[in-house]
Amino acid sequence: MLTPIVESALNEQIAIESHSSNTYLALASWCDAKGMEGAAKFFYLQSDEERAHMLRLFRYMNDSGGQAITPGLSAPRTEFKDILEVVENFLQGEVKVSDGINKLVYIATQEKDYTTLNFLQWYVAEQHEEETTARNIKDKINLIGLEANGLYLIDKEIGRLAAAETASKTSDAESGN
Ligand code: OFO
C-alpha cells in the first residue's frame, strides 16, 4: 500500500516523464525539419522510451492500490540555435528526470516503503545510462565541430546510437528481459 506522500511523489514523476516524452518529440521534429534523419530517429526513440517510463510508473501505482494521475501537457520548446543546443536540452532533461528519481528514492526511504524503493532501482540505473549517453553525444559534437561536413558526421553518429539502442531493445525483448 502506498502512503499519500509516496503516491503524490510518484504522480509528480509521472508528470516529469510525460513532459520529457513531449520535449524529445519536439527535438525529433526539429532534427527532422533540418534534414538530420539520424538525430531525429534517436529523439523519436527517446520520446517513446520516456512514455514507456511513464507507463511503468502508472502501472506500478495502480497495481499498488494507488491512482495514477494522467498529467496535462505543457508545450515544449521547439526552436534551437543548432544541434548542440538540442543535445544540451536533452542532457538538461535527463538531469531533471534524475533529480526527480533521487527525490523519490529519498521519500520512499523516509516512508520506509521498501517495495517502492526496490521498484525505483531500475530508474536509478536507467538515469545513469541516459545521462552518460547525453554527455557522450555532447562531447562528440564538440570534438567533431559544426563546421564543414561536421553536421553530416554528427547526424551519422547519433543515428548509429539510435540503431544500436533499437538492436539492444530487440535482443532484450527476444531474451525476455
Ligand atoms: Fe525516463 O528519463 Fe531518462 O531515460
Short mmCIF file of N, CA, C and O in Angstrom, two decimals, residues 32-155:
data_model
loop_
_atom_site.label_atom_id
_atom_site.label_comp_id
_atom_site.label_asym_id
_atom_site.label_seq_id
_atom_site.Cartn_x
_atom_site.Cartn_y
_atom_site.Cartn_z
N ASP A 32 14.34 16.50 -37.70
CA ASP A 32 13.71 16.05 -38.94
C ASP A 32 13.60 17.21 -39.93
O ASP A 32 13.93 17.08 -41.11
N ALA A 33 13.15 18.36 -39.43
CA ALA A 33 12.96 19.53 -40.29
C ALA A 33 14.29 20.03 -40.86
O ALA A 33 14.32 20.65 -41.93
N LYS A 34 15.38 19.77 -40.12
CA LYS A 34 16.71 20.22 -40.59
C LYS A 34 17.39 19.15 -41.44
O LYS A 34 18.57 19.27 -41.76
N GLY A 35 16.70 18.07 -41.73
CA GLY A 35 17.28 17.01 -42.55
C GLY A 35 18.25 16.11 -41.79
O GLY A 35 18.99 15.34 -42.40
N MET A 36 18.24 16.19 -40.46
CA MET A 36 19.13 15.33 -39.67
C MET A 36 18.37 14.07 -39.27
O MET A 36 17.87 13.93 -38.15
N GLU A 37 18.33 13.12 -40.21
CA GLU A 37 17.48 11.94 -40.01
C GLU A 37 17.96 11.02 -38.89
O GLU A 37 17.15 10.43 -38.18
N GLY A 38 19.28 10.91 -38.75
CA GLY A 38 19.83 10.04 -37.69
C GLY A 38 19.46 10.57 -36.32
O GLY A 38 19.00 9.82 -35.45
N ALA A 39 19.64 11.88 -36.14
CA ALA A 39 19.33 12.50 -34.85
C ALA A 39 17.82 12.45 -34.59
O ALA A 39 17.39 12.19 -33.46
N ALA A 40 17.02 12.64 -35.66
CA ALA A 40 15.56 12.58 -35.50
C ALA A 40 15.16 11.20 -35.01
O ALA A 40 14.37 11.06 -34.07
N LYS A 41 15.73 10.17 -35.61
CA LYS A 41 15.42 8.79 -35.23
C LYS A 41 15.73 8.57 -33.75
O LYS A 41 14.95 7.97 -33.01
N PHE A 42 16.89 9.07 -33.35
CA PHE A 42 17.32 8.92 -31.94
C PHE A 42 16.30 9.58 -31.00
O PHE A 42 15.89 8.98 -30.00
N PHE A 43 15.87 10.81 -31.32
CA PHE A 43 14.97 11.51 -30.39
C PHE A 43 13.54 10.96 -30.44
O PHE A 43 12.85 10.99 -29.42
N TYR A 44 13.12 10.43 -31.60
CA TYR A 44 11.79 9.77 -31.63
C TYR A 44 11.83 8.58 -30.67
O TYR A 44 10.89 8.33 -29.92
N LEU A 45 12.94 7.88 -30.71
CA LEU A 45 13.12 6.70 -29.85
C LEU A 45 13.12 7.11 -28.37
O LEU A 45 12.49 6.47 -27.52
N GLN A 46 13.84 8.20 -28.07
CA GLN A 46 13.90 8.68 -26.68
C GLN A 46 12.51 9.09 -26.20
O GLN A 46 12.14 8.84 -25.05
N SER A 47 11.74 9.71 -27.09
CA SER A 47 10.40 10.15 -26.73
C SER A 47 9.54 8.92 -26.38
O SER A 47 8.82 8.92 -25.36
N ASP A 48 9.64 7.87 -27.21
CA ASP A 48 8.88 6.63 -26.93
C ASP A 48 9.32 6.03 -25.59
O ASP A 48 8.50 5.54 -24.83
N GLU A 49 10.62 6.08 -25.34
CA GLU A 49 11.13 5.49 -24.09
C GLU A 49 10.58 6.21 -22.87
O GLU A 49 10.23 5.60 -21.87
N GLU A 50 10.54 7.55 -22.95
CA GLU A 50 10.03 8.32 -21.80
C GLU A 50 8.56 7.99 -21.53
O GLU A 50 8.13 7.90 -20.39
N ARG A 51 7.82 7.79 -22.62
CA ARG A 51 6.42 7.40 -22.43
C ARG A 51 6.35 6.01 -21.77
O ARG A 51 5.53 5.79 -20.87
N ALA A 52 7.23 5.12 -22.18
CA ALA A 52 7.26 3.78 -21.56
C ALA A 52 7.61 3.90 -20.07
O ALA A 52 7.04 3.19 -19.23
N HIS A 53 8.53 4.82 -19.74
CA HIS A 53 8.90 5.01 -18.32
C HIS A 53 7.70 5.53 -17.53
O HIS A 53 7.48 5.16 -16.39
N MET A 54 6.95 6.43 -18.17
CA MET A 54 5.77 6.98 -17.51
C MET A 54 4.75 5.86 -17.25
O MET A 54 4.19 5.75 -16.16
N LEU A 55 4.55 5.01 -18.27
CA LEU A 55 3.56 3.94 -18.14
C LEU A 55 3.97 2.91 -17.08
O LEU A 55 3.13 2.36 -16.38
N ARG A 56 5.28 2.69 -16.96
CA ARG A 56 5.78 1.75 -15.95
C ARG A 56 5.40 2.26 -14.55
O ARG A 56 4.98 1.50 -13.69
N LEU A 57 5.55 3.57 -14.35
CA LEU A 57 5.16 4.18 -13.06
C LEU A 57 3.64 4.09 -12.87
O LEU A 57 3.15 3.81 -11.78
N PHE A 58 2.93 4.35 -13.95
CA PHE A 58 1.46 4.31 -13.94
C PHE A 58 0.97 2.95 -13.44
O PHE A 58 0.16 2.86 -12.52
N ARG A 59 1.52 1.88 -14.08
CA ARG A 59 1.06 0.53 -13.74
C ARG A 59 1.46 0.17 -12.32
O ARG A 59 0.68 -0.44 -11.59
N TYR A 60 2.67 0.57 -11.94
CA TYR A 60 3.12 0.27 -10.57
C TYR A 60 2.16 0.89 -9.56
O TYR A 60 1.74 0.24 -8.60
N MET A 61 1.81 2.15 -9.77
CA MET A 61 0.90 2.84 -8.84
C MET A 61 -0.45 2.16 -8.76
O MET A 61 -0.97 1.89 -7.69
N ASN A 62 -1.01 1.89 -9.95
CA ASN A 62 -2.35 1.30 -9.95
C ASN A 62 -2.36 -0.13 -9.42
O ASN A 62 -3.32 -0.55 -8.78
N ASP A 63 -1.24 -0.85 -9.63
CA ASP A 63 -1.14 -2.22 -9.08
C ASP A 63 -0.91 -2.19 -7.57
O ASP A 63 -1.05 -3.20 -6.90
N SER A 64 -0.48 -1.03 -7.05
CA SER A 64 -0.14 -0.95 -5.62
C SER A 64 -1.24 -0.27 -4.81
O SER A 64 -1.00 0.19 -3.69
N GLY A 65 -2.42 -0.17 -5.39
CA GLY A 65 -3.55 0.39 -4.64
C GLY A 65 -3.65 1.90 -4.71
O GLY A 65 -4.50 2.50 -4.05
N GLY A 66 -2.78 2.54 -5.50
CA GLY A 66 -2.86 4.00 -5.66
C GLY A 66 -3.64 4.35 -6.92
O GLY A 66 -4.24 3.47 -7.55
N GLN A 67 -3.64 5.63 -7.26
CA GLN A 67 -4.27 6.04 -8.52
C GLN A 67 -3.34 6.98 -9.28
O GLN A 67 -3.04 8.09 -8.82
N ALA A 68 -2.88 6.49 -10.43
CA ALA A 68 -2.00 7.32 -11.26
C ALA A 68 -2.84 8.42 -11.91
O ALA A 68 -3.95 8.18 -12.37
N ILE A 69 -2.26 9.63 -11.90
CA ILE A 69 -2.97 10.77 -12.50
C ILE A 69 -2.38 11.07 -13.88
O ILE A 69 -1.17 11.25 -14.01
N THR A 70 -3.26 11.13 -14.88
CA THR A 70 -2.80 11.49 -16.24
C THR A 70 -2.40 12.96 -16.23
O THR A 70 -3.23 13.83 -15.93
N PRO A 71 -1.12 13.26 -16.54
CA PRO A 71 -0.69 14.65 -16.46
C PRO A 71 -1.14 15.49 -17.64
O PRO A 71 -1.31 14.97 -18.75
N GLY A 72 -1.33 16.79 -17.41
CA GLY A 72 -1.61 17.72 -18.51
C GLY A 72 -0.31 17.98 -19.25
O GLY A 72 0.77 17.75 -18.72
N LEU A 73 -0.42 18.45 -20.48
CA LEU A 73 0.80 18.69 -21.26
C LEU A 73 1.08 20.19 -21.39
O LEU A 73 0.18 20.95 -21.76
N SER A 74 2.32 20.58 -21.10
CA SER A 74 2.69 21.97 -21.38
C SER A 74 3.56 21.95 -22.64
O SER A 74 4.32 21.01 -22.86
N ALA A 75 3.41 22.97 -23.47
CA ALA A 75 4.11 22.97 -24.76
C ALA A 75 5.62 23.05 -24.56
O ALA A 75 6.10 23.92 -23.83
N PRO A 76 6.37 22.14 -25.18
CA PRO A 76 7.83 22.21 -25.05
C PRO A 76 8.41 23.24 -26.01
O PRO A 76 7.73 23.70 -26.93
N ARG A 77 9.67 23.57 -25.78
CA ARG A 77 10.38 24.48 -26.68
C ARG A 77 10.56 23.81 -28.04
O ARG A 77 10.82 22.60 -28.10
N THR A 78 10.42 24.59 -29.12
CA THR A 78 10.51 23.97 -30.45
C THR A 78 11.63 24.56 -31.33
O THR A 78 11.90 24.04 -32.40
N GLU A 79 12.22 25.67 -30.90
CA GLU A 79 13.28 26.28 -31.72
C GLU A 79 14.63 26.24 -31.01
O GLU A 79 14.69 26.50 -29.80
N PHE A 80 15.67 25.94 -31.76
CA PHE A 80 17.02 25.81 -31.20
C PHE A 80 18.03 26.43 -32.15
O PHE A 80 17.79 26.48 -33.36
N LYS A 81 19.15 26.87 -31.57
CA LYS A 81 20.18 27.51 -32.39
C LYS A 81 20.84 26.47 -33.31
O LYS A 81 21.01 26.70 -34.49
N ASP A 82 21.19 25.34 -32.75
CA ASP A 82 21.87 24.29 -33.52
C ASP A 82 21.74 22.96 -32.79
O ASP A 82 21.14 22.89 -31.72
N ILE A 83 22.36 21.93 -33.35
CA ILE A 83 22.23 20.58 -32.79
C ILE A 83 22.86 20.50 -31.39
O ILE A 83 22.39 19.74 -30.53
N LEU A 84 23.87 21.33 -31.15
CA LEU A 84 24.49 21.33 -29.81
C LEU A 84 23.46 21.78 -28.76
O LEU A 84 23.36 21.20 -27.67
N GLU A 85 22.68 22.80 -29.11
CA GLU A 85 21.65 23.28 -28.18
C GLU A 85 20.55 22.21 -27.98
O GLU A 85 20.02 22.07 -26.87
N VAL A 86 20.26 21.47 -29.03
CA VAL A 86 19.27 20.39 -28.94
C VAL A 86 19.77 19.33 -27.94
O VAL A 86 19.03 18.90 -27.05
N VAL A 87 21.03 18.95 -28.09
CA VAL A 87 21.59 17.91 -27.22
C VAL A 87 21.73 18.42 -25.79
O VAL A 87 21.50 17.69 -24.82
N GLU A 88 22.04 19.71 -25.63
CA GLU A 88 22.11 20.32 -24.29
C GLU A 88 20.73 20.23 -23.63
O GLU A 88 20.61 19.92 -22.43
N ASN A 89 19.69 20.47 -24.42
CA ASN A 89 18.31 20.37 -23.93
C ASN A 89 18.00 18.94 -23.47
O ASN A 89 17.36 18.72 -22.44
N PHE A 90 18.47 17.98 -24.24
CA PHE A 90 18.31 16.55 -23.90
C PHE A 90 19.02 16.26 -22.57
O PHE A 90 18.44 15.66 -21.66
N LEU A 91 20.27 16.72 -22.46
CA LEU A 91 21.03 16.48 -21.22
C LEU A 91 20.33 17.11 -20.01
O LEU A 91 20.16 16.46 -18.97
N GLN A 92 19.88 18.35 -20.16
CA GLN A 92 19.19 19.02 -19.04
C GLN A 92 17.92 18.28 -18.68
O GLN A 92 17.56 18.16 -17.50
N GLY A 93 17.23 17.75 -19.70
CA GLY A 93 16.01 16.96 -19.46
C GLY A 93 16.32 15.74 -18.62
O GLY A 93 15.60 15.42 -17.66
N GLU A 94 17.40 15.05 -18.96
CA GLU A 94 17.78 13.84 -18.22
C GLU A 94 18.20 14.17 -16.78
O GLU A 94 17.89 13.43 -15.85
N VAL A 95 18.89 15.29 -16.61
CA VAL A 95 19.31 15.70 -15.26
C VAL A 95 18.05 15.95 -14.41
O VAL A 95 17.98 15.56 -13.25
N LYS A 96 17.05 16.57 -15.04
CA LYS A 96 15.80 16.86 -14.32
C LYS A 96 15.10 15.56 -13.92
O LYS A 96 14.60 15.42 -12.79
N VAL A 97 15.07 14.59 -14.84
CA VAL A 97 14.44 13.29 -14.52
C VAL A 97 15.21 12.63 -13.37
O VAL A 97 14.60 12.11 -12.43
N SER A 98 16.54 12.67 -13.44
CA SER A 98 17.36 12.05 -12.37
C SER A 98 17.08 12.72 -11.03
O SER A 98 16.97 12.03 -10.01
N ASP A 99 16.96 14.04 -11.02
CA ASP A 99 16.66 14.74 -9.76
C ASP A 99 15.34 14.24 -9.19
O ASP A 99 15.21 14.04 -7.98
N GLY A 100 14.35 14.07 -10.08
CA GLY A 100 13.04 13.57 -9.65
C GLY A 100 13.15 12.17 -9.05
O GLY A 100 12.56 11.87 -8.01
N ILE A 101 13.93 11.31 -9.72
CA ILE A 101 14.10 9.93 -9.22
C ILE A 101 14.81 9.94 -7.87
O ILE A 101 14.41 9.24 -6.93
N ASN A 102 15.84 10.76 -7.76
CA ASN A 102 16.58 10.83 -6.48
C ASN A 102 15.66 11.30 -5.35
O ASN A 102 15.72 10.79 -4.23
N LYS A 103 14.80 12.26 -5.67
CA LYS A 103 13.86 12.77 -4.67
C LYS A 103 12.89 11.64 -4.25
O LYS A 103 12.60 11.46 -3.07
N LEU A 104 12.45 10.89 -5.25
CA LEU A 104 11.53 9.77 -4.97
C LEU A 104 12.20 8.72 -4.09
O LEU A 104 11.57 8.18 -3.16
N VAL A 105 13.46 8.41 -4.38
CA VAL A 105 14.21 7.43 -3.59
C VAL A 105 14.29 7.91 -2.14
O VAL A 105 14.06 7.15 -1.20
N TYR A 106 14.55 9.19 -1.98
CA TYR A 106 14.65 9.78 -0.63
C TYR A 106 13.31 9.65 0.10
O TYR A 106 13.26 9.20 1.26
N ILE A 107 12.24 10.00 -0.60
CA ILE A 107 10.90 9.94 0.02
C ILE A 107 10.51 8.50 0.39
O ILE A 107 10.02 8.23 1.49
N ALA A 108 10.77 7.56 -0.54
CA ALA A 108 10.43 6.15 -0.27
C ALA A 108 11.22 5.65 0.95
O ALA A 108 10.69 4.88 1.77
N THR A 109 12.46 6.10 1.08
CA THR A 109 13.28 5.70 2.23
C THR A 109 12.69 6.27 3.52
O THR A 109 12.53 5.55 4.51
N GLN A 110 12.36 7.57 3.48
CA GLN A 110 11.77 8.23 4.66
C GLN A 110 10.48 7.53 5.09
O GLN A 110 10.20 7.40 6.27
N GLU A 111 9.71 7.11 4.08
CA GLU A 111 8.40 6.49 4.35
C GLU A 111 8.51 4.99 4.65
O GLU A 111 7.50 4.32 4.81
N LYS A 112 9.76 4.50 4.65
CA LYS A 112 10.02 3.06 4.86
C LYS A 112 9.22 2.19 3.87
O LYS A 112 8.72 1.12 4.21
N ASP A 113 9.11 2.68 2.63
CA ASP A 113 8.41 1.94 1.58
C ASP A 113 9.45 1.20 0.75
O ASP A 113 9.92 1.69 -0.29
N TYR A 114 9.83 0.01 1.21
CA TYR A 114 10.93 -0.72 0.58
C TYR A 114 10.54 -1.34 -0.75
O TYR A 114 11.40 -1.60 -1.59
N THR A 115 9.25 -1.56 -0.95
CA THR A 115 8.81 -2.10 -2.25
C THR A 115 9.01 -1.05 -3.33
O THR A 115 9.55 -1.33 -4.41
N THR A 116 8.61 0.19 -3.01
CA THR A 116 8.80 1.28 -4.00
C THR A 116 10.29 1.53 -4.21
O THR A 116 10.74 1.76 -5.34
N LEU A 117 11.04 1.45 -3.13
CA LEU A 117 12.49 1.65 -3.23
C LEU A 117 13.10 0.63 -4.19
O LEU A 117 13.91 0.98 -5.06
N ASN A 118 12.66 -0.60 -4.07
CA ASN A 118 13.15 -1.66 -4.95
C ASN A 118 12.71 -1.40 -6.40
O ASN A 118 13.51 -1.52 -7.33
N PHE A 119 11.47 -0.99 -6.58
CA PHE A 119 10.94 -0.67 -7.91
C PHE A 119 11.77 0.44 -8.57
O PHE A 119 12.01 0.44 -9.78
N LEU A 120 12.21 1.40 -7.76
CA LEU A 120 12.93 2.57 -8.30
C LEU A 120 14.36 2.27 -8.75
O LEU A 120 14.95 3.07 -9.49
N GLN A 121 14.90 1.12 -8.32
CA GLN A 121 16.30 0.81 -8.67
C GLN A 121 16.50 0.77 -10.19
O GLN A 121 17.53 1.19 -10.71
N TRP A 122 15.51 0.27 -10.91
CA TRP A 122 15.60 0.22 -12.39
C TRP A 122 15.78 1.65 -12.95
O TRP A 122 16.59 1.88 -13.85
N TYR A 123 15.05 2.60 -12.37
CA TYR A 123 15.13 4.00 -12.84
C TYR A 123 16.49 4.63 -12.51
O TYR A 123 17.00 5.43 -13.28
N VAL A 124 17.02 4.26 -11.36
CA VAL A 124 18.33 4.81 -10.97
C VAL A 124 19.37 4.39 -12.01
O VAL A 124 20.16 5.22 -12.50
N ALA A 125 19.36 3.09 -12.37
CA ALA A 125 20.33 2.58 -13.34
C ALA A 125 20.07 3.21 -14.72
O ALA A 125 21.01 3.61 -15.42
N GLU A 126 18.83 3.31 -15.11
CA GLU A 126 18.45 3.88 -16.41
C GLU A 126 18.94 5.33 -16.52
O GLU A 126 19.48 5.75 -17.55
N GLN A 127 18.76 6.09 -15.46
CA GLN A 127 19.16 7.50 -15.50
C GLN A 127 20.67 7.66 -15.64
O GLN A 127 21.15 8.54 -16.34
N HIS A 128 21.40 6.76 -14.97
CA HIS A 128 22.86 6.83 -15.08
C HIS A 128 23.25 6.62 -16.54
O HIS A 128 24.06 7.36 -17.11
N GLU A 129 22.62 5.61 -17.17
CA GLU A 129 22.90 5.28 -18.57
C GLU A 129 22.55 6.45 -19.50
O GLU A 129 23.33 6.83 -20.36
N GLU A 130 21.37 7.03 -19.28
CA GLU A 130 20.91 8.09 -20.18
C GLU A 130 21.73 9.38 -20.05
O GLU A 130 22.02 10.04 -21.04
N GLU A 131 22.11 9.71 -18.82
CA GLU A 131 22.94 10.91 -18.64
C GLU A 131 24.29 10.71 -19.31
O GLU A 131 24.84 11.63 -19.92
N THR A 132 24.83 9.49 -19.20
CA THR A 132 26.12 9.20 -19.84
C THR A 132 25.99 9.33 -21.36
O THR A 132 26.84 9.95 -22.01
N THR A 133 24.92 8.79 -21.92
CA THR A 133 24.70 8.89 -23.37
C THR A 133 24.65 10.36 -23.79
O THR A 133 25.31 10.77 -24.76
N ALA A 134 23.86 11.17 -23.06
CA ALA A 134 23.72 12.59 -23.43
C ALA A 134 25.07 13.30 -23.36
O ALA A 134 25.42 14.08 -24.26
N ARG A 135 25.86 13.01 -22.32
CA ARG A 135 27.17 13.66 -22.19
C ARG A 135 28.12 13.21 -23.30
O ARG A 135 28.88 14.01 -23.84
N ASN A 136 28.05 11.92 -23.65
CA ASN A 136 28.91 11.41 -24.73
C ASN A 136 28.58 12.08 -26.06
O ASN A 136 29.48 12.43 -26.82
N ILE A 137 27.29 12.25 -26.33
CA ILE A 137 26.91 12.89 -27.61
C ILE A 137 27.42 14.33 -27.62
O ILE A 137 27.97 14.80 -28.61
N LYS A 138 27.27 15.02 -26.49
CA LYS A 138 27.72 16.41 -26.41
C LYS A 138 29.24 16.49 -26.64
O LYS A 138 29.72 17.34 -27.41
N ASP A 139 29.98 15.57 -26.03
CA ASP A 139 31.44 15.55 -26.21
C ASP A 139 31.80 15.31 -27.68
O ASP A 139 32.70 15.94 -28.22
N LYS A 140 31.08 14.37 -28.32
CA LYS A 140 31.35 14.05 -29.74
C LYS A 140 31.11 15.28 -30.60
O LYS A 140 31.90 15.58 -31.50
N ILE A 141 30.02 16.01 -30.34
CA ILE A 141 29.71 17.19 -31.15
C ILE A 141 30.83 18.21 -31.00
O ILE A 141 31.31 18.79 -31.98
N ASN A 142 31.28 18.39 -29.77
CA ASN A 142 32.37 19.35 -29.53
C ASN A 142 33.65 18.92 -30.23
O ASN A 142 34.42 19.74 -30.70
N LEU A 143 33.86 17.62 -30.29
CA LEU A 143 35.06 17.07 -30.92
C LEU A 143 34.99 17.22 -32.44
O LEU A 143 35.96 17.65 -33.08
N ILE A 144 33.85 16.88 -33.02
CA ILE A 144 33.70 16.92 -34.48
C ILE A 144 33.57 18.37 -34.97
O ILE A 144 34.14 18.74 -35.99
N GLY A 145 32.81 19.19 -34.22
CA GLY A 145 32.59 20.58 -34.63
C GLY A 145 31.44 20.69 -35.62
O GLY A 145 31.11 19.71 -36.31
N LEU A 146 30.84 21.87 -35.69
CA LEU A 146 29.66 22.03 -36.55
C LEU A 146 30.01 22.51 -37.95
O LEU A 146 29.15 22.64 -38.81
N GLU A 147 31.31 22.77 -38.19
CA GLU A 147 31.71 23.31 -39.49
C GLU A 147 31.85 22.21 -40.54
O GLU A 147 31.88 21.03 -40.21
N ALA A 148 32.01 22.66 -41.79
CA ALA A 148 32.22 21.78 -42.96
C ALA A 148 31.22 20.62 -42.95
O ALA A 148 30.03 20.84 -42.82
N ASN A 149 31.73 19.36 -43.04
CA ASN A 149 30.77 18.25 -43.04
C ASN A 149 30.54 17.69 -41.64
O ASN A 149 30.09 16.56 -41.47
N GLY A 150 30.83 18.53 -40.63
CA GLY A 150 30.62 18.14 -39.22
C GLY A 150 29.20 17.68 -38.95
O GLY A 150 28.98 16.66 -38.30
N LEU A 151 28.24 18.45 -39.47
CA LEU A 151 26.83 18.13 -39.21
C LEU A 151 26.47 16.75 -39.74
O LEU A 151 25.74 16.00 -39.09
N TYR A 152 27.00 16.43 -40.92
CA TYR A 152 26.74 15.13 -41.53
C TYR A 152 27.27 14.01 -40.63
O TYR A 152 26.59 13.03 -40.35
N LEU A 153 28.50 14.21 -40.13
CA LEU A 153 29.13 13.20 -39.27
C LEU A 153 28.40 13.05 -37.94
O LEU A 153 28.18 11.95 -37.44
N ILE A 154 27.99 14.20 -37.39
CA ILE A 154 27.26 14.19 -36.11
C ILE A 154 25.94 13.42 -36.28
O ILE A 154 25.57 12.58 -35.46
N ASP A 155 25.24 13.72 -37.38
CA ASP A 155 23.96 13.06 -37.63
C ASP A 155 24.16 11.55 -37.75
O ASP A 155 23.39 10.76 -37.20
#
